[in-house]
XYZ file of C-alpha atoms in Angstrom:
457
model
C 11.121 11.681 49.457
C 11.587 10.724 45.798
C 12.194 13.481 43.237
C 11.187 12.622 39.678
C 11.547 14.647 36.483
C 8.962 14.033 33.764
C 10.133 15.380 30.412
C 7.103 16.440 28.374
C 3.774 17.903 29.505
C 1.473 16.332 26.953
C -1.027 13.611 27.884
C 1.632 10.941 28.458
C 3.662 13.258 30.696
C 0.641 14.431 32.669
C -0.707 10.904 33.111
C 2.741 9.810 34.279
C 2.835 12.631 36.854
C -0.703 11.761 37.938
C 0.160 8.094 38.516
C 3.327 9.039 40.371
C 1.559 11.210 42.942
C -1.446 8.901 43.224
C 0.570 5.741 43.755
C 3.580 7.215 45.555
C 2.846 9.223 48.698
C 6.369 10.615 49.018
C 6.925 11.417 45.342
C 7.466 14.992 44.116
C 7.353 15.580 40.377
C 8.773 18.321 38.162
C 7.159 18.289 34.700
C 9.609 19.866 32.261
C 8.714 21.069 28.792
C 10.655 22.830 26.055
C 7.653 25.073 25.440
C 6.394 27.664 27.946
C 2.903 26.173 27.621
C 1.725 22.764 28.869
C -0.525 20.080 27.348
C 1.516 19.114 24.265
C -0.593 17.906 21.343
C -3.824 18.698 23.186
C -2.901 22.376 22.813
C -0.939 22.188 19.563
C -2.307 19.155 17.720
C -6.062 18.953 18.329
C -8.028 20.921 15.738
C -9.299 24.236 17.161
C -12.907 23.435 16.221
C -12.860 20.256 18.350
C -13.716 21.863 21.655
C -14.733 18.619 23.351
C -11.315 17.039 22.844
C -9.531 20.276 23.697
C -11.457 20.362 26.984
C -9.151 17.552 28.102
C -6.861 20.410 29.122
C -9.086 20.796 32.194
C -8.199 17.259 33.292
C -4.498 17.779 32.609
C -4.627 21.069 34.514
C -5.696 19.314 37.698
C -2.584 17.136 37.447
C -0.229 20.098 37.048
C -1.937 21.922 39.937
C -1.336 19.059 42.366
C 0.604 20.168 45.430
C 3.404 17.690 44.667
C 3.641 18.520 40.947
C 5.533 21.500 39.552
C 5.365 22.693 35.926
C 8.631 24.034 34.524
C 8.113 25.269 30.980
C 10.739 26.743 28.681
C 13.303 24.119 29.754
C 14.705 22.202 26.776
C 16.381 18.870 27.466
C 19.252 17.779 25.261
C 21.397 19.901 22.905
C 21.161 23.583 23.795
C 19.407 22.798 27.052
C 19.815 20.579 30.086
C 21.882 17.503 29.156
C 20.207 14.206 29.941
C 23.178 13.217 32.102
C 22.781 16.387 34.180
C 19.060 15.787 34.579
C 19.827 12.326 35.902
C 22.112 13.931 38.523
C 19.438 16.388 39.657
C 16.634 13.840 40.163
C 16.286 10.349 41.573
C 14.548 9.315 38.348
C 13.707 10.774 34.940
C 10.748 9.719 32.777
C 10.977 10.774 29.131
C 7.583 11.445 27.544
C 8.840 13.283 24.459
C 6.441 11.850 21.890
C 7.225 11.340 18.209
C 8.494 14.667 16.965
C 8.826 14.232 13.223
C 6.736 13.053 10.280
C 7.182 9.996 8.143
C 8.262 10.715 4.586
C 6.658 9.644 1.328
C 10.026 8.961 -0.276
C 8.926 10.065 -3.755
C 10.390 12.580 -6.226
C 9.126 16.138 -5.773
C 8.302 15.724 -2.087
C 10.346 18.838 -1.254
C 8.707 21.112 -3.839
C 7.324 24.444 -2.602
C 3.669 23.859 -1.764
C 4.332 20.376 -0.342
C 4.147 20.258 3.439
C 3.698 17.765 6.198
C 0.256 17.933 7.769
C 1.999 18.588 11.090
C 3.488 21.824 9.719
C 0.043 22.962 8.632
C -1.528 21.983 11.970
C 1.242 23.785 13.876
C 0.537 26.959 11.899
C -3.199 27.104 12.579
C -2.643 25.924 16.178
C -0.168 28.754 16.935
C 2.813 26.555 17.740
C 5.678 28.998 18.369
C 7.987 27.075 16.007
C 5.493 27.273 13.121
C 6.089 29.373 10.036
C 3.525 31.062 7.816
C 4.930 30.497 4.369
C 1.804 31.205 2.363
C 0.149 27.788 2.659
C -3.009 28.865 0.822
C -1.653 31.470 -1.598
C -3.210 30.770 -4.993
C -4.600 27.400 -3.891
C -7.797 26.181 -5.522
C -7.198 22.441 -5.224
C -5.448 20.568 -2.414
C -4.363 16.952 -1.996
C -4.130 15.437 1.486
C -2.168 12.182 1.391
C -3.387 9.908 4.165
C -6.708 8.703 5.553
C -6.305 9.042 9.313
C -7.841 11.535 11.718
C -5.122 14.135 11.115
C -5.850 13.957 7.384
C -9.553 14.446 8.104
C -8.743 17.390 10.380
C -6.688 19.282 7.810
C -9.174 18.545 5.016
C -11.935 19.960 7.214
C -9.949 23.053 8.184
C -9.233 23.840 4.528
C -12.946 24.341 3.849
C -14.110 25.849 7.149
C -15.493 29.395 6.954
C -15.029 32.452 9.143
C -18.298 31.980 11.039
C -17.265 28.450 12.068
C -13.729 29.346 13.117
C -14.214 32.729 14.751
C -15.239 31.166 18.079
C -12.067 29.029 18.292
C -8.705 29.945 19.825
C -7.012 29.967 16.402
C -4.460 32.781 16.002
C -5.842 35.770 14.158
C -3.454 35.591 11.186
C -4.354 31.945 10.495
C -8.065 32.730 10.892
C -7.835 35.584 8.389
C -5.926 33.422 5.915
C -8.312 30.464 6.119
C -11.376 32.719 5.941
C -10.041 34.346 2.780
C -8.997 31.030 1.232
C -10.245 30.002 -2.204
C -9.861 26.236 -1.806
C -12.683 24.656 -3.786
C -11.623 21.021 -3.852
C -9.817 18.785 -1.392
C -8.788 15.234 -2.300
C -8.046 12.988 0.699
C -6.164 10.013 -0.706
C -5.259 6.577 0.690
C -3.233 3.809 -0.920
C -5.531 1.093 0.464
C -9.301 0.667 0.574
C -12.115 2.276 2.560
C -12.272 -0.624 5.007
C -8.643 0.104 5.976
C -9.018 3.827 6.609
C -7.515 4.926 9.927
C -10.031 7.682 10.657
C -12.710 7.293 13.309
C -16.328 7.254 12.206
C -17.171 10.384 14.181
C -14.435 12.349 12.411
C -15.388 10.960 9.007
C -19.079 11.655 9.454
C -18.329 15.253 10.430
C -17.142 15.968 6.880
C -20.716 15.537 5.689
C -22.022 18.270 8.013
C -19.800 21.156 6.867
C -21.787 24.149 5.563
C -21.347 24.834 1.862
C -19.282 21.671 1.369
C -20.217 18.431 -0.380
C -18.507 15.065 0.139
C -18.128 13.283 -3.190
C -17.104 9.627 -3.468
C -16.768 7.347 -6.480
C -18.815 4.155 -5.945
C -16.727 2.269 -8.498
C -13.511 3.129 -6.649
C -14.993 2.121 -3.296
C -16.146 -1.178 -4.783
C -12.544 -2.177 -5.469
C -12.453 -3.080 -1.760
C -13.830 -6.631 -1.342
C -15.345 -5.646 2.005
C -17.221 -2.678 0.579
C -20.199 -4.533 -0.885
C -20.778 -6.528 2.291
C -19.080 -4.957 5.318
C -20.881 -7.135 7.877
C -17.755 -9.176 8.572
C -15.619 -6.163 9.430
C -14.827 -5.055 13.002
C -17.244 -2.417 14.273
C -15.168 0.728 13.616
C -14.261 -0.259 10.051
C -17.803 -1.397 9.326
C -19.222 1.951 10.435
C -16.696 3.813 8.280
C -17.697 1.826 5.223
C -21.382 2.404 5.978
C -20.818 6.177 6.048
C -19.027 6.044 2.694
C -21.744 3.804 1.230
C -24.381 6.321 2.269
C -22.513 9.129 0.537
C -22.036 6.993 -2.573
C -25.789 6.398 -2.761
C -26.636 10.092 -2.868
C -26.340 12.531 -5.760
C -23.641 15.105 -5.054
C -25.330 18.363 -3.979
C -24.338 21.692 -5.448
C -21.760 23.276 -3.180
C -18.992 25.845 -3.312
C -16.471 23.324 -2.001
C -15.985 19.597 -2.349
C -14.097 17.005 -0.321
C -13.261 13.866 -2.269
C -12.160 10.795 -0.277
C -10.077 8.679 -2.682
C -8.764 5.136 -2.281
C -6.381 2.629 -3.893
C -4.004 5.357 -5.078
C -0.308 5.376 -4.187
C 1.694 8.600 -4.681
C 4.692 8.136 -6.952
C 5.704 11.713 -7.803
C 4.907 15.363 -7.174
C 5.262 17.430 -10.337
C 6.045 21.128 -10.661
C 4.699 24.018 -12.690
C 6.851 26.461 -14.654
C 7.735 28.366 -11.489
C 8.936 25.256 -9.677
C 5.861 25.103 -7.394
C 3.897 21.902 -6.928
C 1.362 21.469 -9.728
C -0.007 17.944 -9.323
C 0.452 14.577 -7.659
C 0.943 11.515 -9.827
C -0.577 8.343 -8.369
C -0.429 4.686 -9.274
C -3.676 2.779 -9.006
C -3.334 -0.089 -6.515
C -5.364 -3.233 -5.964
C -5.856 -5.565 -2.977
C -3.214 -8.288 -2.843
C -5.373 -10.712 -0.849
C -3.140 -10.477 2.223
C -4.352 -7.149 3.628
C -1.977 -5.061 1.541
C -2.010 -3.656 -1.967
C -0.010 -4.060 -5.130
C 0.610 -1.676 -8.012
C -1.361 -2.089 -11.223
C 0.813 -0.048 -13.585
C -2.026 2.402 -14.223
C -1.508 6.045 -13.298
C -3.464 9.249 -12.858
C -2.711 12.811 -11.869
C -4.604 15.012 -9.443
C -4.015 18.723 -9.832
C -3.060 20.516 -6.633
C -1.363 23.733 -5.621
C -1.083 22.433 -2.039
C -0.067 18.948 -0.900
C -0.286 17.962 2.754
C 1.395 14.697 3.720
C -0.272 12.874 6.633
C 1.259 9.412 6.692
C 2.249 9.086 10.335
C 4.746 10.258 12.949
C 8.158 9.037 13.964
C 10.234 9.385 17.115
C 13.630 11.087 16.945
C 16.768 10.373 18.999
C 17.355 12.396 22.159
C 21.046 12.952 22.811
C 22.151 10.832 25.729
C 19.452 8.178 25.356
C 19.632 4.900 23.423
C 17.439 4.773 20.332
C 16.065 2.043 18.074
C 16.084 3.597 14.604
C 13.922 0.830 13.135
C 10.978 1.473 15.463
C 11.689 5.127 16.293
C 11.528 4.348 20.026
C 13.776 4.112 23.070
C 14.492 0.458 23.981
C 12.806 -0.415 27.273
C 11.443 -3.176 29.464
C 8.073 -2.254 31.008
C 9.133 1.395 30.760
C 12.672 0.934 32.134
C 15.223 2.254 29.625
C 17.614 -0.419 28.336
C 21.221 0.350 27.469
C 22.793 -2.493 25.485
C 20.132 -4.798 26.841
C 20.613 -3.892 30.510
C 18.274 -1.736 32.599
C 19.592 1.819 33.071
C 18.851 2.745 36.711
C 16.639 5.797 37.114
C 15.743 6.216 33.426
C 12.235 5.506 32.116
C 10.006 6.207 29.112
C 6.270 6.556 28.517
C 4.061 7.525 25.594
C 4.964 7.425 21.908
C 8.734 7.388 22.492
C 8.097 4.170 24.424
C 5.586 2.347 22.238
C 5.584 4.207 18.908
C 2.911 6.598 17.538
C -0.093 4.371 18.119
C -3.374 4.581 19.983
C -5.538 7.503 21.056
C -5.035 10.000 23.879
C -6.505 7.603 26.423
C -3.983 4.910 25.467
C -1.404 6.945 27.364
C -3.044 6.173 30.724
C -2.213 2.450 30.960
C 1.111 3.078 29.243
C 2.053 5.649 31.920
C 0.812 3.437 34.736
C 2.991 0.539 33.583
C 6.071 2.777 33.607
C 5.212 4.272 36.996
C 4.680 0.805 38.457
C 8.210 -0.093 37.352
C 9.619 3.152 38.753
C 7.970 2.777 42.144
C 9.178 -0.811 42.373
C 12.672 0.634 42.047
C 11.992 3.501 44.479
C 13.939 2.186 47.464
C 17.153 1.864 45.474
C 16.600 5.184 43.687
C 15.934 7.141 46.887
C 19.162 5.904 48.478
C 21.036 8.521 46.452
C 21.167 11.825 48.328
C 19.993 14.951 46.477
C 21.463 17.920 48.283
C 19.358 20.723 46.807
C 16.106 21.559 45.050
C 16.674 20.865 41.322
C 14.883 24.101 40.397
C 17.458 26.210 42.229
C 20.268 24.341 40.489
C 18.629 24.673 37.075
C 18.339 28.412 37.570
C 21.923 28.664 38.769
C 23.012 26.950 35.562
C 21.189 29.404 33.310
C 17.716 27.927 32.846
C 14.770 30.334 33.015
C 11.778 28.114 33.758
C 8.239 29.349 33.164
C 6.424 28.193 36.285
C 2.697 27.792 36.757
C 2.188 31.502 37.493
C 3.864 32.306 34.182
C 1.558 29.918 32.332
C -1.457 31.497 34.034
C -0.169 34.868 32.855
C -0.044 33.531 29.280
C -3.634 32.360 29.645
C -4.702 35.822 30.822
C -2.864 37.477 27.935
C -4.615 35.189 25.444
C -7.993 36.004 26.993
C -7.206 39.730 26.781
C -6.105 39.387 23.151
C -9.331 37.591 22.305
C -11.422 40.286 23.965
C -9.580 43.005 22.036
C -10.429 41.212 18.772
C -14.069 40.609 19.669
C -13.413 36.899 20.029
C -12.963 34.482 22.909
C -9.482 33.248 23.826
C -6.966 33.746 20.988
C -3.588 32.023 21.161
C -0.340 33.958 21.190
C 1.476 32.681 18.101
C 5.208 33.148 18.744
C 7.986 32.737 21.282
C 8.414 36.472 21.856
C 4.794 37.143 22.810
C 4.515 33.980 24.942
C 7.653 34.704 26.950
C 6.801 38.382 27.275
C 3.396 37.466 28.713
C 4.910 34.909 31.080
C 7.684 37.148 32.387
C 6.136 40.603 32.500
C 2.823 39.678 34.068
C 3.693 36.541 36.038
C 3.883 38.579 39.226
C 0.109 39.053 39.174
C -0.363 35.311 39.428
C 2.615 34.417 41.603
C 1.569 31.755 44.037
C -1.708 31.017 42.229
C -1.718 27.390 41.139
C -5.373 27.178 40.284
C -7.680 29.198 38.009
C -7.964 32.811 38.978
């Protein structure tokens, strides 16, 4: 029997566990997560109004309910938790699927002003991540600037203008729902430094902005036309061509009267965030850019300001070092060869990576499947040598003996029941528990009701 620890229960971790038990008949997998809840960014990163994508949790659930897979939530790995070296002693192999945990920076003056946040911080707040803080995101906000033109930027722009009727049926925590419903945001600028043909959003996400009740999408045809591919997008790859066609359609229509407006902007590079008299963000100063003929842009020396009381930065993610593992600071990834961790260029026996910490923050959720399979193929090729090391005891018993308090599957099911009960008490459907205290209380005080139940019940 081969015992494997998978660190991280998001899509990459679940797909890794799935491949391990599908391809290895004698493999038993413990999926460890710092949080008491599984599913990673599917639970805490997908917008609450995107039920179809969130339904992926059903697929991930079947993995974690497999008879040879065990979910152990509330188990941090690294400083303050289980050291990586100790984890390596407890298991024949460890696969790190820890994602890319921090945001890229703009690197401009004023980035740290009150009212300037990463989009991830905003998403964590309305998604009820237990580490999130509610620091008055929308207090006094009439105009917001979202820097970035990817799907996360589209998500936060959309959430800023959603109304109570559209959000009430989601699992959004009640405090965030109340705040967004009472918000007075009238204008959202979604700004990219390059042109519309280089936007990173998907057409489905972009098109959805034009269907929001009480909200108009306003684009400037002259600004769009700065992109050489805008006038004739036929030579673009399909996804980019469809994006440009959506923007062209909006540009050809008069802007309807609406209480709120979303303004996709292009060829603007942020150079400074400026403050009001109270030291709060007041505006973003941009430099107009122009295509450089090589797929990039160059500054033009012309500037403009966009007023904003809220700035959300959505310019990508970055991996962070995990104590005990090698790390390539330039790429934000762990060095590897086909998923095998490399230490000073040599394969480190029993250590593997999958997901964003392996390949960088690229691709969609489904990209994690082949990525995980490649790593698992490497691991199983090494299985004979790995299994030669005797493991004298169940790692769970040893983790508990050393002070860990894992939330097992019954505890997670208890959290699910508590969230359903909270929703019913509020006249809603499921409503997420928003903090560590309530999550752990639900897991530990009611887990007995679900002890032994691995499936829905």
